[in-house]
């Protein structure tokens, strides 16, 4: 059964870098045909996709965050990671990792997030 | 960005009720629309993908329909475990979510 688990500091100071890791079990990132994504959720902004990465290291990002985000993958550890630079209080959120599934449905490629990790709360505060 | 607007933002319903939640996209997204259920303290869970395809293991009382800009999630007979918040998400251009619809007990 595929499972994802986020880990990382729960408290980050303003202007510093938020770093999280997602450990995947039950599937191999290196042999998967799917992408792997990061999302976050706040009461004010709701659910927001941050970016996704393929096992090759090819990543794409939400344009609203792209200037501050880097997502990387370590296939030897079956992990992928998020770095968000220059954080402010607005980056306080529950952060989730998820498999970004790409499939053909009725002959057309489409995608969705499944499954999700349990999430980790990150607070930005001095 | 493609904006996703759900309505209503919340609703109260009774066990056994038929519930309909609407999601409207700011431009056509064909059928690139997914639905998720989220319970308090849990991550979202996939219900429907590509507008009308039921995810494996999801009860058949859930169904999705629509294409273009207007989509619907229907629960035919609301069960106690269905009280949750529901989100739509488009995957046509990047990925954006609706603001959620909270289904509460009447």
mmCIF file of C-alpha atoms in Angstrom:
data_model
loop_
_atom_site.group_PDB
_atom_site.id
_atom_site.type_symbol
_atom_site.label_atom_id
_atom_site.label_comp_id
_atom_site.label_asym_id
_atom_site.label_seq_id
_atom_site.Cartn_x
_atom_site.Cartn_y
_atom_site.Cartn_z
ATOM 1 C CA UNK A 1 0.000 0.000 0.000
ATOM 2 C CA UNK A 2 1.448 3.336 -1.057
ATOM 3 C CA UNK A 3 2.082 5.739 1.805
ATOM 4 C CA UNK A 4 3.683 9.144 2.013
ATOM 5 C CA UNK A 5 5.010 10.827 5.142
ATOM 6 C CA UNK A 6 6.118 14.423 5.534
ATOM 7 C CA UNK A 7 8.897 15.406 7.925
ATOM 8 C CA UNK A 8 10.703 18.583 8.863
ATOM 9 C CA UNK A 9 10.749 21.479 11.324
ATOM 10 C CA UNK A 10 7.419 22.719 12.573
ATOM 11 C CA UNK A 11 8.712 26.219 13.229
ATOM 12 C CA UNK A 12 10.647 28.440 10.833
ATOM 13 C CA UNK A 13 11.755 32.028 11.367
ATOM 14 C CA UNK A 14 10.696 34.778 8.972
ATOM 15 C CA UNK A 15 13.091 35.303 6.037
ATOM 16 C CA UNK A 16 14.570 31.807 6.506
ATOM 17 C CA UNK A 17 14.090 28.691 4.378
ATOM 18 C CA UNK A 18 11.401 26.108 4.983
ATOM 19 C CA UNK A 19 12.633 22.576 4.249
ATOM 20 C CA UNK A 20 10.449 19.480 4.217
ATOM 21 C CA UNK A 21 10.967 15.908 3.069
ATOM 22 C CA UNK A 22 8.428 13.366 1.910
ATOM 23 C CA UNK A 23 9.296 9.700 2.338
ATOM 24 C CA UNK A 24 7.492 7.301 0.033
ATOM 25 C CA UNK A 25 6.824 3.674 0.955
ATOM 26 C CA UNK A 26 5.026 0.995 -0.999
ATOM 27 C CA UNK A 27 6.192 2.283 -4.374
ATOM 28 C CA UNK A 28 9.475 3.223 -5.959
ATOM 29 C CA UNK A 29 9.874 6.832 -7.084
ATOM 30 C CA UNK A 30 12.573 5.753 -9.545
ATOM 31 C CA UNK A 31 10.306 3.315 -11.386
ATOM 32 C CA UNK A 32 7.059 5.234 -11.077
ATOM 33 C CA UNK A 33 5.467 6.805 -14.129
ATOM 34 C CA UNK A 34 3.858 9.470 -11.978
ATOM 35 C CA UNK A 35 4.975 12.786 -10.560
ATOM 36 C CA UNK A 36 5.278 13.641 -6.880
ATOM 37 C CA UNK A 37 3.859 16.853 -5.521
ATOM 38 C CA UNK A 38 3.748 19.314 -2.687
ATOM 39 C CA UNK A 39 0.623 21.201 -1.635
ATOM 40 C CA UNK A 40 -0.363 23.352 1.303
ATOM 41 C CA UNK A 41 -3.533 24.391 3.067
ATOM 42 C CA UNK A 42 -4.423 27.464 5.074
ATOM 43 C CA UNK A 43 -7.772 28.659 6.426
ATOM 44 C CA UNK A 44 -7.471 31.815 4.337
ATOM 45 C CA UNK A 45 -6.066 30.573 1.011
ATOM 46 C CA UNK A 46 -7.483 27.064 1.057
ATOM 47 C CA UNK A 47 -5.668 24.330 -0.830
ATOM 48 C CA UNK A 48 -2.751 25.421 -2.999
ATOM 49 C CA UNK A 49 -0.543 23.348 -5.266
ATOM 50 C CA UNK A 50 3.135 24.246 -4.801
ATOM 51 C CA UNK A 51 4.858 22.095 -7.400
ATOM 52 C CA UNK A 52 5.564 18.592 -8.666
ATOM 53 C CA UNK A 53 8.623 16.599 -9.668
ATOM 54 C CA UNK A 54 9.392 13.530 -11.761
ATOM 55 C CA UNK A 55 11.989 10.920 -10.908
ATOM 56 C CA UNK A 56 14.337 12.467 -13.466
ATOM 57 C CA UNK A 57 14.414 15.661 -11.418
ATOM 58 C CA UNK A 58 12.254 17.570 -13.860
ATOM 59 C CA UNK A 59 10.032 19.857 -11.783
ATOM 60 C CA UNK A 60 7.320 22.401 -12.420
ATOM 61 C CA UNK A 61 5.916 24.937 -10.039
ATOM 62 C CA UNK A 62 2.982 27.142 -9.230
ATOM 63 C CA UNK A 63 3.930 30.471 -10.851
ATOM 64 C CA UNK A 64 2.866 32.340 -7.721
ATOM 65 C CA UNK A 65 5.585 30.573 -5.723
ATOM 66 C CA UNK A 66 8.107 29.656 -8.403
ATOM 67 C CA UNK A 67 10.632 32.363 -7.507
ATOM 68 C CA UNK A 68 11.003 30.961 -3.973
ATOM 69 C CA UNK A 69 10.522 27.203 -4.421
ATOM 70 C CA UNK A 70 12.785 24.300 -5.221
ATOM 71 C CA UNK A 71 11.599 20.695 -5.254
ATOM 72 C CA UNK A 72 14.206 17.948 -5.511
ATOM 73 C CA UNK A 73 14.184 14.153 -5.542
ATOM 74 C CA UNK A 74 16.483 11.531 -4.019
ATOM 75 C CA UNK A 75 15.589 8.218 -5.628
ATOM 76 C CA UNK A 76 18.165 6.328 -3.539
ATOM 77 C CA UNK A 77 16.227 7.241 -0.407
ATOM 78 C CA UNK A 78 12.806 7.162 -2.106
ATOM 79 C CA UNK A 79 12.239 10.734 -0.980
ATOM 80 C CA UNK A 80 11.456 14.105 -2.469
ATOM 81 C CA UNK A 81 11.907 17.457 -0.797
ATOM 82 C CA UNK A 82 10.588 20.994 -0.697
ATOM 83 C CA UNK A 83 12.563 24.181 -0.054
ATOM 84 C CA UNK A 84 10.707 27.464 0.241
ATOM 85 C CA UNK A 85 12.931 30.490 0.656
ATOM 86 C CA UNK A 86 12.336 33.851 2.328
ATOM 87 C CA UNK A 87 9.265 32.711 4.239
ATOM 88 C CA UNK A 88 6.790 35.078 5.877
ATOM 89 C CA UNK A 89 3.825 34.534 8.160
ATOM 90 C CA UNK A 90 1.719 34.002 5.031
ATOM 91 C CA UNK A 91 3.593 30.729 4.481
ATOM 92 C CA UNK A 92 2.254 29.300 7.737
ATOM 93 C CA UNK A 93 0.239 26.308 6.601
ATOM 94 C CA UNK A 94 -0.342 22.587 6.703
ATOM 95 C CA UNK A 95 1.996 21.135 4.088
ATOM 96 C CA UNK A 96 1.105 17.911 2.279
ATOM 97 C CA UNK A 97 2.983 15.698 -0.117
ATOM 98 C CA UNK A 98 1.051 13.569 -2.586
ATOM 99 C CA UNK A 99 1.487 11.381 -5.624
ATOM 100 C CA UNK A 100 0.636 13.435 -8.697
ATOM 101 C CA UNK A 101 -0.972 10.714 -10.796
ATOM 102 C CA UNK A 102 -0.943 10.930 -14.567
ATOM 103 C CA UNK A 103 -3.232 8.545 -16.427
ATOM 104 C CA UNK A 104 -5.045 8.255 -19.720
ATOM 105 C CA UNK A 105 -8.797 8.401 -19.228
ATOM 106 C CA UNK A 106 -10.975 7.795 -22.278
ATOM 107 C CA UNK A 107 -7.912 8.335 -24.427
ATOM 108 C CA UNK A 108 -6.955 11.706 -22.894
ATOM 109 C CA UNK A 109 -4.165 12.339 -20.383
ATOM 110 C CA UNK A 110 -5.308 13.728 -17.091
ATOM 111 C CA UNK A 111 -4.039 13.914 -13.529
ATOM 112 C CA UNK A 112 -5.032 14.007 -9.900
ATOM 113 C CA UNK A 113 -3.464 13.758 -6.424
ATOM 114 C CA UNK A 114 -3.671 10.369 -4.733
ATOM 115 C CA UNK A 115 -2.755 9.424 -2.077
ATOM 116 C CA UNK A 116 -1.769 12.264 0.226
ATOM 117 C CA UNK A 117 0.514 12.253 3.231
ATOM 118 C CA UNK A 118 -0.972 13.097 6.613
ATOM 119 C CA UNK A 119 0.443 16.589 6.470
ATOM 120 C CA UNK A 120 2.761 18.594 8.664
ATOM 121 C CA UNK A 121 2.015 21.974 10.184
ATOM 122 C CA UNK A 122 4.675 24.600 9.607
ATOM 123 C CA UNK A 123 4.477 27.869 11.487
ATOM 124 C CA UNK A 124 6.517 30.890 10.465
ATOM 125 C CA UNK A 125 7.270 32.963 13.518
ATOM 126 C CA UNK A 126 10.203 34.564 15.293
ATOM 127 C CA UNK B 1 -4.850 31.080 -13.327
ATOM 128 C CA UNK B 2 -8.096 29.207 -13.680
ATOM 129 C CA UNK B 3 -10.413 30.107 -10.799
ATOM 130 C CA UNK B 4 -12.642 27.423 -9.343
ATOM 131 C CA UNK B 5 -15.807 28.506 -7.545
ATOM 132 C CA UNK B 6 -17.828 26.084 -5.463
ATOM 133 C CA UNK B 7 -21.372 26.552 -4.259
ATOM 134 C CA UNK B 8 -22.671 26.505 -1.710
ATOM 135 C CA UNK B 9 -19.773 27.154 0.671
ATOM 136 C CA UNK B 10 -21.650 25.157 3.287
ATOM 137 C CA UNK B 11 -24.872 23.225 3.604
ATOM 138 C CA UNK B 12 -26.851 21.400 6.258
ATOM 139 C CA UNK B 13 -28.412 18.075 5.391
ATOM 140 C CA UNK B 14 -29.930 15.015 7.031
ATOM 141 C CA UNK B 15 -29.029 11.355 6.792
ATOM 142 C CA UNK B 16 -30.527 9.958 3.617
ATOM 143 C CA UNK B 17 -30.722 13.312 1.828
ATOM 144 C CA UNK B 18 -29.568 13.824 -1.723
ATOM 145 C CA UNK B 19 -26.797 16.418 -1.782
ATOM 146 C CA UNK B 20 -25.513 18.339 -4.774
ATOM 147 C CA UNK B 21 -22.384 20.496 -4.823
ATOM 148 C CA UNK B 22 -21.504 22.662 -7.803
ATOM 149 C CA UNK B 23 -18.096 23.711 -9.093
ATOM 150 C CA UNK B 24 -17.633 26.318 -11.808
ATOM 151 C CA UNK B 25 -14.393 27.025 -13.667
ATOM 152 C CA UNK B 26 -13.472 30.492 -14.917
ATOM 153 C CA UNK B 27 -12.778 29.008 -18.352
ATOM 154 C CA UNK B 28 -13.337 25.684 -20.037
ATOM 155 C CA UNK B 29 -11.389 22.838 -18.480
ATOM 156 C CA UNK B 30 -13.016 20.098 -20.556
ATOM 157 C CA UNK B 31 -13.274 17.201 -18.092
ATOM 158 C CA UNK B 32 -10.067 17.912 -16.162
ATOM 159 C CA UNK B 33 -11.898 18.067 -12.837
ATOM 160 C CA UNK B 34 -11.367 16.066 -9.669
ATOM 161 C CA UNK B 35 -13.288 15.918 -6.385
ATOM 162 C CA UNK B 36 -11.836 15.299 -2.925
ATOM 163 C CA UNK B 37 -13.315 14.725 0.524
ATOM 164 C CA UNK B 38 -11.570 16.020 3.620
ATOM 165 C CA UNK B 39 -12.440 15.212 7.222
ATOM 166 C CA UNK B 40 -11.095 17.231 10.170
ATOM 167 C CA UNK B 41 -7.445 16.516 10.902
ATOM 168 C CA UNK B 42 -7.064 14.353 7.793
ATOM 169 C CA UNK B 43 -5.664 14.987 4.324
ATOM 170 C CA UNK B 44 -7.973 15.245 1.320
ATOM 171 C CA UNK B 45 -8.983 11.925 -0.198
ATOM 172 C CA UNK B 46 -9.774 11.430 -3.888
ATOM 173 C CA UNK B 47 -13.415 10.688 -4.702
ATOM 174 C CA UNK B 48 -13.850 11.385 -8.411
ATOM 175 C CA UNK B 49 -11.300 11.927 -11.200
ATOM 176 C CA UNK B 50 -11.763 13.233 -14.719
ATOM 177 C CA UNK B 51 -15.173 14.654 -13.791
ATOM 178 C CA UNK B 52 -17.123 11.410 -13.583
ATOM 179 C CA UNK B 53 -14.846 8.490 -12.751
ATOM 180 C CA UNK B 54 -15.308 6.975 -9.300
ATOM 181 C CA UNK B 55 -12.043 6.265 -7.496
ATOM 182 C CA UNK B 56 -11.618 2.643 -6.456
ATOM 183 C CA UNK B 57 -13.106 1.979 -3.036
ATOM 184 C CA UNK B 58 -15.374 5.035 -3.037
ATOM 185 C CA UNK B 59 -19.059 4.194 -2.417
ATOM 186 C CA UNK B 60 -21.335 4.317 -5.446
ATOM 187 C CA UNK B 61 -23.592 6.911 -3.774
ATOM 188 C CA UNK B 62 -20.975 9.433 -4.919
ATOM 189 C CA UNK B 63 -21.091 10.553 -8.529
ATOM 190 C CA UNK B 64 -19.693 13.359 -10.627
ATOM 191 C CA UNK B 65 -20.841 14.984 -13.822
ATOM 192 C CA UNK B 66 -20.184 17.935 -16.077
ATOM 193 C CA UNK B 67 -17.704 19.234 -18.618
ATOM 194 C CA UNK B 68 -16.456 22.561 -19.837
ATOM 195 C CA UNK B 69 -17.055 25.018 -17.002
ATOM 196 C CA UNK B 70 -19.819 23.476 -14.883
ATOM 197 C CA UNK B 71 -19.498 20.402 -12.732
ATOM 198 C CA UNK B 72 -21.513 18.649 -10.060
ATOM 199 C CA UNK B 73 -20.767 16.260 -7.224
ATOM 200 C CA UNK B 74 -23.816 14.330 -6.045
ATOM 201 C CA UNK B 75 -24.268 12.180 -2.966
ATOM 202 C CA UNK B 76 -27.473 10.224 -3.487
ATOM 203 C CA UNK B 77 -28.156 9.202 0.117
ATOM 204 C CA UNK B 78 -26.069 11.013 2.694
ATOM 205 C CA UNK B 79 -24.467 8.766 5.296
ATOM 206 C CA UNK B 80 -23.006 9.749 8.689
ATOM 207 C CA UNK B 81 -19.453 9.302 7.407
ATOM 208 C CA UNK B 82 -20.089 11.763 4.545
ATOM 209 C CA UNK B 83 -20.138 14.828 6.781
ATOM 210 C CA UNK B 84 -16.952 16.508 5.627
ATOM 211 C CA UNK B 85 -15.610 19.259 3.385
ATOM 212 C CA UNK B 86 -15.538 18.662 -0.356
ATOM 213 C CA UNK B 87 -13.149 20.286 -2.830
ATOM 214 C CA UNK B 88 -13.017 20.408 -6.584
ATOM 215 C CA UNK B 89 -9.664 20.714 -8.369
ATOM 216 C CA UNK B 90 -8.885 21.439 -12.001
ATOM 217 C CA UNK B 91 -5.913 19.843 -13.746
ATOM 218 C CA UNK B 92 -6.342 21.492 -17.138
ATOM 219 C CA UNK B 93 -3.777 24.259 -16.612
ATOM 220 C CA UNK B 94 -1.510 23.841 -13.637
ATOM 221 C CA UNK B 95 -3.685 22.849 -10.701
ATOM 222 C CA UNK B 96 -6.096 24.927 -8.650
ATOM 223 C CA UNK B 97 -8.759 24.091 -6.085
ATOM 224 C CA UNK B 98 -12.164 25.376 -5.201
ATOM 225 C CA UNK B 99 -12.644 26.954 -1.801
ATOM 226 C CA UNK B 100 -14.521 23.971 -0.423
ATOM 227 C CA UNK B 101 -18.064 23.039 0.566
ATOM 228 C CA UNK B 102 -18.667 21.978 4.137
ATOM 229 C CA UNK B 103 -21.456 19.442 4.567
ATOM 230 C CA UNK B 104 -22.876 19.595 8.074
ATOM 231 C CA UNK B 105 -25.542 17.690 9.961
ATOM 232 C CA UNK B 106 -28.953 19.332 10.063
#
